[in-house]
PDB file of C-alpha atoms in Angstrom:
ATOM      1  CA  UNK A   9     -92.786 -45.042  31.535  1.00 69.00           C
ATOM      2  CA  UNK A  10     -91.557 -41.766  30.956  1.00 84.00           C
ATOM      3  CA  UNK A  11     -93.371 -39.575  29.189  1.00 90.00           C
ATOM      4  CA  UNK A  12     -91.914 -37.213  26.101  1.00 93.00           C
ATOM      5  CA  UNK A  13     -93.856 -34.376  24.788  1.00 95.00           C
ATOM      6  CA  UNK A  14     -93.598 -32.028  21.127  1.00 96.00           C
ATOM      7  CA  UNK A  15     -94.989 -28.947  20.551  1.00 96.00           C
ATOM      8  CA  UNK A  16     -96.576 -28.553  17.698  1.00 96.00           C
ATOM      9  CA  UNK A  17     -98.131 -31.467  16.743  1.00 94.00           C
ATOM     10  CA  UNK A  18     -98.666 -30.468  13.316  1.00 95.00           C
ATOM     11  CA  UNK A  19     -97.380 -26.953  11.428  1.00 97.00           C
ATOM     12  CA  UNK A  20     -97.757 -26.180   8.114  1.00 97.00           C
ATOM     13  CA  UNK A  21     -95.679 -22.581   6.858  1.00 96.00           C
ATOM     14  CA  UNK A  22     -94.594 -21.106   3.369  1.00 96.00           C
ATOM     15  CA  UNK A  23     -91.185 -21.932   1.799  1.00 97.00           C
ATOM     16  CA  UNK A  24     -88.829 -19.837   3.208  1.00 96.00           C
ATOM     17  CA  UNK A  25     -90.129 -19.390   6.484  1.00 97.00           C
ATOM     18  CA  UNK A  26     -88.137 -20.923   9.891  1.00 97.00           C
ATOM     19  CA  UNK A  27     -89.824 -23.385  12.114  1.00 97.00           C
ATOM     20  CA  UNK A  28     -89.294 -24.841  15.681  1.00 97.00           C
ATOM     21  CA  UNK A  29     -89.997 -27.745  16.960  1.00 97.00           C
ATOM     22  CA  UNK A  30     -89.860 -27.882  20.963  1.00 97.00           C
ATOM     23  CA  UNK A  31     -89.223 -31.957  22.343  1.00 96.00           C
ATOM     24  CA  UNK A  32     -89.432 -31.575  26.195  1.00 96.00           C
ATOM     25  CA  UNK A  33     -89.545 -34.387  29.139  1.00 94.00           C
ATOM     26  CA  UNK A  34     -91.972 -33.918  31.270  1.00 94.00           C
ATOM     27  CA  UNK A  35     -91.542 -36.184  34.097  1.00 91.00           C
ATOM     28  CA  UNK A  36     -87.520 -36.958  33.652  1.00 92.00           C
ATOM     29  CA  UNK A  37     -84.197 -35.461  33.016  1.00 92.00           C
ATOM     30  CA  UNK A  38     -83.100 -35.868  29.347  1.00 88.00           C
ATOM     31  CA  UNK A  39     -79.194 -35.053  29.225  1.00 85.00           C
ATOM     32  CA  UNK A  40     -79.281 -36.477  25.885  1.00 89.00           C
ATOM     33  CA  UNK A  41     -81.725 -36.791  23.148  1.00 92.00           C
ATOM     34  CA  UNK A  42     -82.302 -37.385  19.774  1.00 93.00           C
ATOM     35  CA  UNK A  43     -83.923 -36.175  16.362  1.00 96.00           C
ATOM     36  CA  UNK A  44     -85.393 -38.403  14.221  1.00 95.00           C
ATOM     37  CA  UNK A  45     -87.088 -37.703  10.585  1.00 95.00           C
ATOM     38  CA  UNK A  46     -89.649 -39.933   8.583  1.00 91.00           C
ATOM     39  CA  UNK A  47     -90.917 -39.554   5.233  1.00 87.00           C
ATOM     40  CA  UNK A  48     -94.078 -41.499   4.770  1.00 83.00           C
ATOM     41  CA  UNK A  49     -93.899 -45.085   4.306  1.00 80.00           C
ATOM     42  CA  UNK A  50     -90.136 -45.139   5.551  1.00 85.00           C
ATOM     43  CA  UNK A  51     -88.081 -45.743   8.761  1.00 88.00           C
ATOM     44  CA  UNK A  52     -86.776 -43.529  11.142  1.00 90.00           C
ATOM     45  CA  UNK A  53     -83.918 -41.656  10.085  1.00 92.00           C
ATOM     46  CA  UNK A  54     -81.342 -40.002  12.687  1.00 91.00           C
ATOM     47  CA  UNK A  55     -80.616 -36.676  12.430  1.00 94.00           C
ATOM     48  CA  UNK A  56     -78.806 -35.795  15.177  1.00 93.00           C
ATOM     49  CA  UNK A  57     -77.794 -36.236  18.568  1.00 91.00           C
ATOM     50  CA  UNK A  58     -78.726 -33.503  21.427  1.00 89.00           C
ATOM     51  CA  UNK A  59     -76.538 -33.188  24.396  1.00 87.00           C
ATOM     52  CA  UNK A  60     -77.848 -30.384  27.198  1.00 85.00           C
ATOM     53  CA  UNK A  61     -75.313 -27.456  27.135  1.00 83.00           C
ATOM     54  CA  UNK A  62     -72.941 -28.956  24.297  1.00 84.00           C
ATOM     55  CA  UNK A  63     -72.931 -28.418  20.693  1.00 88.00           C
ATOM     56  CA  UNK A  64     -75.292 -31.360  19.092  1.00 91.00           C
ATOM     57  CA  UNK A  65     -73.867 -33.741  16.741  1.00 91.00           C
ATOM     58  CA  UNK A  66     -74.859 -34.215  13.376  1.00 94.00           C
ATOM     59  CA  UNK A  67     -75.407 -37.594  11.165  1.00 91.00           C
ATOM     60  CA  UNK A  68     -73.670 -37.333   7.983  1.00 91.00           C
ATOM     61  CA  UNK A  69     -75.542 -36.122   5.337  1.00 93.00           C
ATOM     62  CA  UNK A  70     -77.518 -33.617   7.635  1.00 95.00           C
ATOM     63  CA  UNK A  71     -77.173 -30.033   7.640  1.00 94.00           C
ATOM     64  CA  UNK A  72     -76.339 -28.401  10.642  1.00 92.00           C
ATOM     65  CA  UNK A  73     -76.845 -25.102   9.225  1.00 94.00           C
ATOM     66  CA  UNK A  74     -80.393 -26.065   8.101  1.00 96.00           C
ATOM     67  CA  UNK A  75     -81.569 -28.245  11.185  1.00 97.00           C
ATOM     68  CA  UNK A  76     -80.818 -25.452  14.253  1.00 96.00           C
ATOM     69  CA  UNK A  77     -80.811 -27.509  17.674  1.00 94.00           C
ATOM     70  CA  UNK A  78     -80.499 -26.596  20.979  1.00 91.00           C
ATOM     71  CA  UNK A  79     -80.902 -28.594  23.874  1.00 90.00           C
ATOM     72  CA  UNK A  80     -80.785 -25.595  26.527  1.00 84.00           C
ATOM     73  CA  UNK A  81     -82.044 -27.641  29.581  1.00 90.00           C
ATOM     74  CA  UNK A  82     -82.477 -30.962  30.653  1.00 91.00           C
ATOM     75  CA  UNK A  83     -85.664 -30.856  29.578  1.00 93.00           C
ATOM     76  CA  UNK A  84     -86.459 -29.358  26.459  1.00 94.00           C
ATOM     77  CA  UNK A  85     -84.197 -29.752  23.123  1.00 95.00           C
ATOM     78  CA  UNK A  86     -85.701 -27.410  20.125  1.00 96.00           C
ATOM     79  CA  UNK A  87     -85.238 -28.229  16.674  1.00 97.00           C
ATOM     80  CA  UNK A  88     -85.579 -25.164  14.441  1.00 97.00           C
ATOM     81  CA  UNK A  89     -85.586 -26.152  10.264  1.00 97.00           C
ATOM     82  CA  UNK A  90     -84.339 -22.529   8.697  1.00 97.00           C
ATOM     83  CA  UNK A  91     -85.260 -21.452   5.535  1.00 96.00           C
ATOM     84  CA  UNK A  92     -87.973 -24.441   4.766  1.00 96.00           C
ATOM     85  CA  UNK A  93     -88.614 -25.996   1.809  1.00 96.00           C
ATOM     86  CA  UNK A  94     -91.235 -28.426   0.357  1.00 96.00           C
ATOM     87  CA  UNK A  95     -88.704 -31.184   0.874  1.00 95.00           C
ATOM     88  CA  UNK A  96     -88.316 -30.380   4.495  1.00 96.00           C
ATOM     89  CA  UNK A  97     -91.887 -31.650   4.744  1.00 96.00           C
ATOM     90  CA  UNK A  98     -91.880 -34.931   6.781  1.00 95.00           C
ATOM     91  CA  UNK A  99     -92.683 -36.479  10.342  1.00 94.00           C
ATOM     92  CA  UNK A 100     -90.262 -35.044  13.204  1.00 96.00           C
ATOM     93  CA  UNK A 101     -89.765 -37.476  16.057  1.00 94.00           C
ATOM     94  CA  UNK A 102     -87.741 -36.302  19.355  1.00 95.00           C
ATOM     95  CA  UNK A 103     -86.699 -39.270  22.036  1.00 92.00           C
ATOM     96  CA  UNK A 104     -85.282 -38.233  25.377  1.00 90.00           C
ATOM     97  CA  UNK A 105     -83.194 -41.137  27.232  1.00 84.00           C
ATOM     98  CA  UNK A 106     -83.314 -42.111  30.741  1.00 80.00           C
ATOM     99  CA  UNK A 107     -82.042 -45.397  30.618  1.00 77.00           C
ATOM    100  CA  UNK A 108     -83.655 -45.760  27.816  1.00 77.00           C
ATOM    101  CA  UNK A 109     -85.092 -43.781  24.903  1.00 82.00           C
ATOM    102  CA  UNK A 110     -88.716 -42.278  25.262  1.00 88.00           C
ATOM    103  CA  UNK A 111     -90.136 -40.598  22.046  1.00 90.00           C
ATOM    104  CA  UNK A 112     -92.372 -38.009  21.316  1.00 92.00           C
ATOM    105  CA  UNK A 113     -95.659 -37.948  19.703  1.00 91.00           C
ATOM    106  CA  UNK A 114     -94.144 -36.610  16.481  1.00 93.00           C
ATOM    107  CA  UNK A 115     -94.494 -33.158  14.596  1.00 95.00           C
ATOM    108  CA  UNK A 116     -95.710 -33.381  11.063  1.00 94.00           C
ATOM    109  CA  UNK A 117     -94.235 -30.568   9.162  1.00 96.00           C
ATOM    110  CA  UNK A 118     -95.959 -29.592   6.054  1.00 96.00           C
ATOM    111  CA  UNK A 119     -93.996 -26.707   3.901  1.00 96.00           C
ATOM    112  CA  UNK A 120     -95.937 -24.986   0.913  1.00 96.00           C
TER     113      UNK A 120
ATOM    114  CA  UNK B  17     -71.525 -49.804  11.313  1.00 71.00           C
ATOM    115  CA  UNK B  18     -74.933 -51.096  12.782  1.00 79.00           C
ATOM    116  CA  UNK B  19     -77.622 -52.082  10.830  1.00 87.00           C
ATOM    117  CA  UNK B  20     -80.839 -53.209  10.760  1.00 93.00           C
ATOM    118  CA  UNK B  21     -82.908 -55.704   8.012  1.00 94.00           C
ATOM    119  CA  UNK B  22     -86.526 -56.555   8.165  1.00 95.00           C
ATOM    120  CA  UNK B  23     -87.789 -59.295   5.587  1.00 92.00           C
ATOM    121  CA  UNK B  24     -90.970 -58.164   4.501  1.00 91.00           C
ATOM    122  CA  UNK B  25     -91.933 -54.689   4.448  1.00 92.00           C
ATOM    123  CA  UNK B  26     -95.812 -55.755   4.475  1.00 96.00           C
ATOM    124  CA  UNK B  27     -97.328 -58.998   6.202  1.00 97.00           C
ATOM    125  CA  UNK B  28    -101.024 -60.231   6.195  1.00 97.00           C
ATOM    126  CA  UNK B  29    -102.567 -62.230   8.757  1.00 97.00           C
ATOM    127  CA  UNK B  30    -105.484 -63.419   9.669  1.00 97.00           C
ATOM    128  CA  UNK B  31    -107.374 -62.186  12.891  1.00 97.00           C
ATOM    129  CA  UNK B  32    -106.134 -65.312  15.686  1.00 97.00           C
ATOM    130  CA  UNK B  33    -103.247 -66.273  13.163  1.00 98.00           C
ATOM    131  CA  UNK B  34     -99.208 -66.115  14.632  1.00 98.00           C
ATOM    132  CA  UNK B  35     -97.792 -62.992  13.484  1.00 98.00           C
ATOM    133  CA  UNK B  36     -93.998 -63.659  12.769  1.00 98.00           C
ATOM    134  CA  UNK B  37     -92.248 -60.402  11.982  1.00 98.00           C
ATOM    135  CA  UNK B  38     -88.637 -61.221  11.232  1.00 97.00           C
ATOM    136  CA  UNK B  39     -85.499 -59.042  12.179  1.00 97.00           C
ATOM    137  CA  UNK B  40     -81.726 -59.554  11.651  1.00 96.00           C
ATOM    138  CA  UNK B  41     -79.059 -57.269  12.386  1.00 93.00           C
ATOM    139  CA  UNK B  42     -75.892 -56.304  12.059  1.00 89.00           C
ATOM    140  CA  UNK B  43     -73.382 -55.440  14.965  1.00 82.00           C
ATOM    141  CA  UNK B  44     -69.577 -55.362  15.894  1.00 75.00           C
ATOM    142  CA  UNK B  45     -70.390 -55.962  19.363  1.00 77.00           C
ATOM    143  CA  UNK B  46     -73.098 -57.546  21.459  1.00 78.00           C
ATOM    144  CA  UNK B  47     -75.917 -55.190  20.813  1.00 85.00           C
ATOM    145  CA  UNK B  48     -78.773 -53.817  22.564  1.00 89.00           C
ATOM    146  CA  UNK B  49     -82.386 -55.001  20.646  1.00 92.00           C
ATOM    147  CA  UNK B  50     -85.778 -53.675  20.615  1.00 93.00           C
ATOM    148  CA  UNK B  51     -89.351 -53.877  18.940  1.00 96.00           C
ATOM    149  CA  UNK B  52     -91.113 -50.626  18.537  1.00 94.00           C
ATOM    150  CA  UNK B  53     -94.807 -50.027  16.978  1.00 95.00           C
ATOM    151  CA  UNK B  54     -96.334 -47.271  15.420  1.00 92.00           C
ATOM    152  CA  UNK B  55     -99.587 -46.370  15.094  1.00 89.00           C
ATOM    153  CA  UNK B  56    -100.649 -43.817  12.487  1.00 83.00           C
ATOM    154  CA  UNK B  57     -99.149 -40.769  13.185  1.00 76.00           C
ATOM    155  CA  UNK B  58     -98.274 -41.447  16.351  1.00 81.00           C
ATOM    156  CA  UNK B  59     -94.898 -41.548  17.904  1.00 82.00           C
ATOM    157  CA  UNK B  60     -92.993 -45.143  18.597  1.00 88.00           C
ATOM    158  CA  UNK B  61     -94.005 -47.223  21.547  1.00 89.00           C
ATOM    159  CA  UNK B  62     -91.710 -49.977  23.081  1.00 90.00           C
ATOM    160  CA  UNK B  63     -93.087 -53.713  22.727  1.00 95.00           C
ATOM    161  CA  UNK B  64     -90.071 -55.106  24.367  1.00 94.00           C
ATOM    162  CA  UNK B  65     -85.848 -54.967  24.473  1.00 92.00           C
ATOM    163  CA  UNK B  66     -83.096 -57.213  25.147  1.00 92.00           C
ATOM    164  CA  UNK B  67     -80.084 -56.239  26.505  1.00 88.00           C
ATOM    165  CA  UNK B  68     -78.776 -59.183  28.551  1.00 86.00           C
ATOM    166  CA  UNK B  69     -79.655 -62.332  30.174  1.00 87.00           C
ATOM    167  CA  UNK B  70     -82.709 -64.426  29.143  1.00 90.00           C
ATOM    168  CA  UNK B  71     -82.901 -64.404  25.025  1.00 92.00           C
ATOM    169  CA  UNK B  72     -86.633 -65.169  25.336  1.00 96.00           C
ATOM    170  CA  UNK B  73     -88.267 -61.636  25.911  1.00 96.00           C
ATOM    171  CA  UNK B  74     -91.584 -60.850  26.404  1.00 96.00           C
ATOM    172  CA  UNK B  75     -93.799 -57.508  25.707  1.00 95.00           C
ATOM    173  CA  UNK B  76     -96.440 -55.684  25.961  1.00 94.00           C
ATOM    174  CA  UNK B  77     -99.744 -56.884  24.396  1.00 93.00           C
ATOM    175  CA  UNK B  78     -98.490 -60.484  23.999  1.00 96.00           C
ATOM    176  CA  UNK B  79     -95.532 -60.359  21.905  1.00 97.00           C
ATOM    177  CA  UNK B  80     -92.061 -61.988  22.486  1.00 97.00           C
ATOM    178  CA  UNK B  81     -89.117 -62.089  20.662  1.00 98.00           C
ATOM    179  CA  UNK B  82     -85.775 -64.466  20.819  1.00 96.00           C
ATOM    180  CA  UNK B  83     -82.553 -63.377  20.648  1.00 95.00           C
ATOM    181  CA  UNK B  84     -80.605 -65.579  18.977  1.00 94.00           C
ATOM    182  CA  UNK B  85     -77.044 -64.708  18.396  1.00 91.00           C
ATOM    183  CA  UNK B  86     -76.010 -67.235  15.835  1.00 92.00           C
ATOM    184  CA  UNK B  87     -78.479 -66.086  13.482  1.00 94.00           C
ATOM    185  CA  UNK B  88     -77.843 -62.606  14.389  1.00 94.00           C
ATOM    186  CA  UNK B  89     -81.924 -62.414  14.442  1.00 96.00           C
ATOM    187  CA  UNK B  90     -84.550 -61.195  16.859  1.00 97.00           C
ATOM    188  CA  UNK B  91     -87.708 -61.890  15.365  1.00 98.00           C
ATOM    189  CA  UNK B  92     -91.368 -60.834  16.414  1.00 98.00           C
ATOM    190  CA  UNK B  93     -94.114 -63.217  17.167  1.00 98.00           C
ATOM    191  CA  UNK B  94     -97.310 -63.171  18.571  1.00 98.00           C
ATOM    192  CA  UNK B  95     -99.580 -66.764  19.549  1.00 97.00           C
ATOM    193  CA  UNK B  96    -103.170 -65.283  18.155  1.00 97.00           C
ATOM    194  CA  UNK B  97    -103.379 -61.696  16.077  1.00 97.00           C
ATOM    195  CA  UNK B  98    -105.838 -59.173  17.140  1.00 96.00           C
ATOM    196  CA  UNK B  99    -107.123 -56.788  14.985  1.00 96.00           C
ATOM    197  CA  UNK B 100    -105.462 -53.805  17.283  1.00 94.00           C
ATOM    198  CA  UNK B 101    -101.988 -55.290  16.468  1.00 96.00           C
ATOM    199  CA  UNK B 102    -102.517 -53.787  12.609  1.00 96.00           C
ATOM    200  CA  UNK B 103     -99.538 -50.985  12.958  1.00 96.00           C
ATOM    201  CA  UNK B 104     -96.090 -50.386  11.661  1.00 95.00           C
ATOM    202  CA  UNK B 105     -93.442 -52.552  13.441  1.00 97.00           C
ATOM    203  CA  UNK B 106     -89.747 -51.613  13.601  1.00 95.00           C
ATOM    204  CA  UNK B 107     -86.443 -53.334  14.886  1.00 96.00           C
ATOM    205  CA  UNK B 108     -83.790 -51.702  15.929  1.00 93.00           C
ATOM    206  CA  UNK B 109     -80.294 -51.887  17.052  1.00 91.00           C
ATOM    207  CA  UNK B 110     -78.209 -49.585  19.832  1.00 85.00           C
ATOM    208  CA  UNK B 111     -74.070 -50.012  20.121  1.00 70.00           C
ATOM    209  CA  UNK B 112     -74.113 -50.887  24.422  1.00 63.00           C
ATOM    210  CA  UNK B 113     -70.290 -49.368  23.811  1.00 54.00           C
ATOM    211  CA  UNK B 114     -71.106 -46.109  23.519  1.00 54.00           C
ATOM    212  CA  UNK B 115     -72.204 -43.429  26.136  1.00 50.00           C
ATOM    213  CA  UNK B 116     -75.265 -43.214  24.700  1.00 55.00           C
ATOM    214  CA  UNK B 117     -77.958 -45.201  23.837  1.00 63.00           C
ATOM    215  CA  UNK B 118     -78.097 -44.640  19.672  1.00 75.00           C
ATOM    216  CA  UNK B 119     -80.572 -46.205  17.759  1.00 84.00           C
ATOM    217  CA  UNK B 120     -80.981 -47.435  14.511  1.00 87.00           C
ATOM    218  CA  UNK B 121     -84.193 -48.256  12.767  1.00 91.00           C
ATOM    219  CA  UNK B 122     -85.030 -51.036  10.121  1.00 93.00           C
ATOM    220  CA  UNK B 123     -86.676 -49.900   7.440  1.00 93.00           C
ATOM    221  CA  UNK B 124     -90.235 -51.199   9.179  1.00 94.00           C
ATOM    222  CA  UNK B 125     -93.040 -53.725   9.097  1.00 96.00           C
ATOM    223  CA  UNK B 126     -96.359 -53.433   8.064  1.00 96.00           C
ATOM    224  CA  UNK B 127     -98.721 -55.325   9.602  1.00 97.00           C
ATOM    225  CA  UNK B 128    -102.605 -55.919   8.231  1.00 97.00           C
ATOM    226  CA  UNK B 129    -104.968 -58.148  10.478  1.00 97.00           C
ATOM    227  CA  UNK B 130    -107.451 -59.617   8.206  1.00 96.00           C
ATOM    228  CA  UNK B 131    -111.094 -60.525   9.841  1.00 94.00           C
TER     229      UNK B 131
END
Protein backbone atom coordinates (compact mmCIF):
# COMPACT_ATOMS: atom_id res chain seq x y z
CA UNK A 1 0.00 0.00 0.00
CA UNK A 2 0.92 3.43 -0.02
CA UNK A 3 3.06 4.61 2.26
CA UNK A 4 2.50 8.08 4.48
CA UNK A 5 5.27 9.59 6.38
CA UNK A 6 5.42 12.53 9.59
CA UNK A 7 8.14 14.35 10.60
CA UNK A 8 8.70 14.51 13.84
CA UNK A 9 7.79 11.58 15.39
CA UNK A 10 7.77 12.95 18.73
CA UNK A 11 8.40 16.94 19.88
CA UNK A 12 8.16 18.18 23.06
CA UNK A 13 8.45 22.51 23.32
CA UNK A 14 7.51 25.17 26.07
CA UNK A 15 4.03 26.80 26.20
CA UNK A 16 3.99 29.40 23.93
CA UNK A 17 6.19 28.20 21.42
CA UNK A 18 4.81 27.22 17.54
CA UNK A 19 5.22 23.77 16.21
CA UNK A 20 5.00 22.00 12.76
CA UNK A 21 4.13 18.98 11.92
CA UNK A 22 5.14 17.93 8.19
CA UNK A 23 2.60 14.69 6.76
CA UNK A 24 4.14 13.90 3.29
CA UNK A 25 3.39 10.85 0.69
CA UNK A 26 6.09 9.34 -0.33
CA UNK A 27 5.24 7.06 -3.05
CA UNK A 28 1.68 8.78 -4.19
CA UNK A 29 -0.05 11.97 -4.94
CA UNK A 30 -2.19 13.19 -1.99
CA UNK A 31 -4.61 16.03 -3.42
CA UNK A 32 -6.40 15.70 -0.28
CA UNK A 33 -5.61 14.80 3.20
CA UNK A 34 -6.55 14.87 6.54
CA UNK A 35 -5.64 15.80 10.29
CA UNK A 36 -6.55 13.77 12.88
CA UNK A 37 -5.96 14.31 16.87
CA UNK A 38 -6.03 11.64 19.77
CA UNK A 39 -5.87 12.09 23.34
CA UNK A 40 -4.87 8.92 25.05
CA UNK A 41 -7.32 6.29 25.49
CA UNK A 42 -9.75 8.01 22.87
CA UNK A 43 -10.67 7.85 19.12
CA UNK A 44 -9.57 9.72 16.37
CA UNK A 45 -10.85 13.06 16.18
CA UNK A 46 -10.96 15.13 12.74
CA UNK A 47 -9.55 18.24 12.62
CA UNK A 48 -9.53 19.24 9.36
CA UNK A 49 -9.53 18.58 5.86
CA UNK A 50 -6.33 19.50 3.53
CA UNK A 51 -6.86 20.21 -0.06
CA UNK A 52 -3.36 20.99 -2.19
CA UNK A 53 -3.46 24.73 -3.19
CA UNK A 54 -6.96 25.58 -1.48
CA UNK A 55 -7.72 26.93 1.82
CA UNK A 56 -8.25 23.70 4.29
CA UNK A 57 -11.44 23.20 5.95
CA UNK A 58 -12.01 23.13 9.44
CA UNK A 59 -14.32 20.71 11.77
CA UNK A 60 -16.38 22.69 14.01
CA UNK A 61 -15.06 23.29 17.15
CA UNK A 62 -11.40 23.60 15.75
CA UNK A 63 -9.47 26.63 15.53
CA UNK A 64 -8.19 27.62 12.40
CA UNK A 65 -6.24 30.32 13.83
CA UNK A 66 -4.55 27.88 16.27
CA UNK A 67 -4.09 24.71 13.95
CA UNK A 68 -2.03 26.56 10.77
CA UNK A 69 -2.27 24.06 7.66
CA UNK A 70 -0.96 24.12 4.48
CA UNK A 71 -1.01 21.57 2.02
CA UNK A 72 1.52 23.34 -0.53
CA UNK A 73 2.11 20.24 -2.81
CA UNK A 74 0.72 17.09 -3.55
CA UNK A 75 2.81 15.69 -1.31
CA UNK A 76 3.38 17.23 1.83
CA UNK A 77 0.48 19.02 4.03
CA UNK A 78 2.12 20.81 7.32
CA UNK A 79 0.25 21.30 10.33
CA UNK A 80 1.70 24.11 12.45
CA UNK A 81 -0.14 24.39 16.32
CA UNK A 82 0.68 28.35 17.19
CA UNK A 83 1.08 29.50 20.43
CA UNK A 84 1.02 25.83 22.27
CA UNK A 85 -0.33 24.99 25.28
CA UNK A 86 -0.32 21.99 27.69
CA UNK A 87 -3.70 21.07 26.29
CA UNK A 88 -2.42 21.00 22.79
CA UNK A 89 -0.49 17.95 23.99
CA UNK A 90 -1.89 14.83 22.19
CA UNK A 91 -1.18 12.25 19.26
CA UNK A 92 -1.23 14.00 15.65
CA UNK A 93 -2.23 11.62 12.88
CA UNK A 94 -2.02 12.83 9.03
CA UNK A 95 -3.79 10.37 6.22
CA UNK A 96 -3.21 11.12 2.57
CA UNK A 97 -5.96 9.50 0.12
CA UNK A 98 -5.42 7.76 -3.04
CA UNK A 99 -8.39 5.89 -3.35
CA UNK A 100 -8.26 5.43 -0.14
CA UNK A 101 -6.87 6.95 3.06
CA UNK A 102 -3.18 6.04 4.11
CA UNK A 103 -2.07 7.41 7.59
CA UNK A 104 0.93 8.41 9.08
CA UNK A 105 2.91 7.05 11.85
CA UNK A 106 1.65 9.78 14.19
CA UNK A 107 3.44 12.80 15.98
CA UNK A 108 3.15 12.85 19.71
CA UNK A 109 3.21 16.38 20.82
CA UNK A 110 4.15 17.00 24.33
CA UNK A 111 3.82 20.92 25.48
CA UNK A 112 5.40 21.97 28.94
CA UNK B 1 -24.56 13.14 10.39
CA UNK B 2 -22.40 9.85 10.40
CA UNK B 3 -21.60 8.08 13.27
CA UNK B 4 -19.94 5.43 14.62
CA UNK B 5 -20.76 3.00 18.02
CA UNK B 6 -18.57 0.29 19.31
CA UNK B 7 -20.08 -1.93 22.24
CA UNK B 8 -17.37 -2.51 24.46
CA UNK B 9 -14.56 -0.27 24.80
CA UNK B 10 -12.35 -3.27 26.32
CA UNK B 11 -12.70 -7.12 25.40
CA UNK B 12 -10.73 -10.14 26.88
CA UNK B 13 -10.05 -13.23 25.18
CA UNK B 14 -8.35 -16.02 25.51
CA UNK B 15 -5.26 -16.91 23.25
CA UNK B 16 -7.24 -19.42 20.27
CA UNK B 17 -10.70 -17.94 21.48
CA UNK B 18 -13.13 -15.96 18.55
CA UNK B 19 -12.62 -12.40 18.98
CA UNK B 20 -16.03 -10.65 18.16
CA UNK B 21 -15.57 -6.90 18.13
CA UNK B 22 -18.94 -5.36 17.42
CA UNK B 23 -19.64 -2.14 15.27
CA UNK B 24 -22.89 -0.33 14.29
CA UNK B 25 -23.24 2.77 12.52
CA UNK B 26 -25.08 5.37 11.56
CA UNK B 27 -25.54 6.71 7.89
CA UNK B 28 -28.01 8.64 5.54
CA UNK B 29 -26.74 6.83 2.68
CA UNK B 30 -25.09 3.54 1.85
CA UNK B 31 -21.78 4.01 3.49
CA UNK B 32 -18.32 3.08 2.97
CA UNK B 33 -16.95 0.63 6.17
CA UNK B 34 -13.66 -0.19 7.50
CA UNK B 35 -11.65 -1.90 10.44
CA UNK B 36 -8.50 -0.19 11.43
CA UNK B 37 -5.88 -1.36 14.30
CA UNK B 38 -3.55 0.38 16.26
CA UNK B 39 -0.70 -0.62 17.82
CA UNK B 40 0.86 1.48 20.57
CA UNK B 41 1.82 4.55 19.27
CA UNK B 42 1.70 3.69 16.03
CA UNK B 43 -0.38 5.08 13.29
CA UNK B 44 -3.76 3.10 11.99
CA UNK B 45 -3.41 0.14 9.72
CA UNK B 46 -6.31 -1.16 7.47
CA UNK B 47 -7.68 -4.80 8.42
CA UNK B 48 -10.26 -4.65 5.76
CA UNK B 49 -13.25 -2.24 4.01
CA UNK B 50 -16.44 -2.67 2.36
CA UNK B 51 -17.65 -0.58 -0.09
CA UNK B 52 -19.80 -2.71 -2.42
CA UNK B 53 -20.58 -6.11 -3.49
CA UNK B 54 -19.92 -9.19 -1.30
CA UNK B 55 -20.99 -8.23 2.56
CA UNK B 56 -18.62 -10.98 3.75
CA UNK B 57 -15.10 -9.23 3.78
CA UNK B 58 -12.03 -10.57 4.61
CA UNK B 59 -8.58 -8.96 6.04
CA UNK B 60 -5.45 -9.04 6.80
CA UNK B 61 -4.21 -11.42 9.56
CA UNK B 62 -7.45 -13.48 9.52
CA UNK B 63 -10.17 -11.21 10.28
CA UNK B 64 -13.54 -10.73 8.43
CA UNK B 65 -16.31 -8.72 8.96
CA UNK B 66 -20.17 -8.80 7.56
CA UNK B 67 -21.93 -6.11 6.43
CA UNK B 68 -25.20 -6.35 7.25
CA UNK B 69 -27.46 -3.54 6.37
CA UNK B 70 -30.52 -4.32 8.38
CA UNK B 71 -28.71 -4.18 11.49
CA UNK B 72 -26.79 -1.30 10.33
CA UNK B 73 -23.65 -3.42 11.87
CA UNK B 74 -20.26 -4.52 10.65
CA UNK B 75 -18.80 -6.43 13.27
CA UNK B 76 -15.16 -7.89 13.72
CA UNK B 77 -14.36 -11.49 14.15
CA UNK B 78 -11.56 -13.58 14.11
CA UNK B 79 -11.79 -17.93 14.18
CA UNK B 80 -8.66 -18.39 16.84
CA UNK B 81 -6.95 -15.13 18.75
CA UNK B 82 -3.29 -14.76 18.67
CA UNK B 83 -1.53 -13.03 21.10
CA UNK B 84 -0.25 -10.33 18.27
CA UNK B 85 -3.96 -9.38 17.70
CA UNK B 86 -3.80 -7.49 21.42
CA UNK B 87 -4.18 -3.71 19.87
CA UNK B 88 -6.74 -1.00 19.70
CA UNK B 89 -9.48 -1.71 17.07
CA UNK B 90 -11.57 1.04 15.46
CA UNK B 91 -14.67 1.18 13.02
CA UNK B 92 -15.32 3.67 10.99
CA UNK B 93 -17.67 5.17 8.59
CA UNK B 94 -16.97 7.44 5.16
CA UNK B 95 -20.19 9.32 3.29
CA UNK B 96 -19.41 7.50 -0.63
CA UNK B 97 -21.48 10.98 -1.60
CA UNK B 98 -18.98 13.19 -1.09
CA UNK B 99 -15.76 14.04 -3.13
CA UNK B 100 -13.81 12.88 -0.61
CA UNK B 101 -13.30 10.04 1.28
CA UNK B 102 -14.09 11.47 5.15
CA UNK B 103 -13.79 9.34 7.92
CA UNK B 104 -15.21 8.97 11.09
CA UNK B 105 -13.87 6.99 13.97
CA UNK B 106 -15.73 4.99 16.80
CA UNK B 107 -14.63 5.67 19.88
CA UNK B 108 -12.28 2.23 19.71
CA UNK B 109 -11.78 -1.31 20.94
CA UNK B 110 -9.47 -2.65 23.18
CA UNK B 111 -8.42 -5.85 22.74
CA UNK B 112 -6.34 -8.12 25.53
CA UNK B 113 -5.29 -11.76 24.44
CA UNK B 114 -5.03 -13.72 27.53
CA UNK B 115 -2.42 -16.87 27.48
Amino acid sequence: GAVVSQHPSWVICKSGTSVKIECRSLDFQATTMFWYRQFPKQSLMLMATSNEGSKATYEQGVEKDKFLINHASLTLSTLTVTSAHPEDSSFYICSGEDNEQFFGPGTRLTVL
Amino acid sequence: AQSVTQLGSHVSVSEGALVLLRCNYSSSVPPYLFWYVQYPNQGLQLLLKYTTGATLVKGINGFEAEFKKSETSFHLTKPSAHMSDAAEYFCAVSDRGTSYDKVIFGPGTSLSVIP
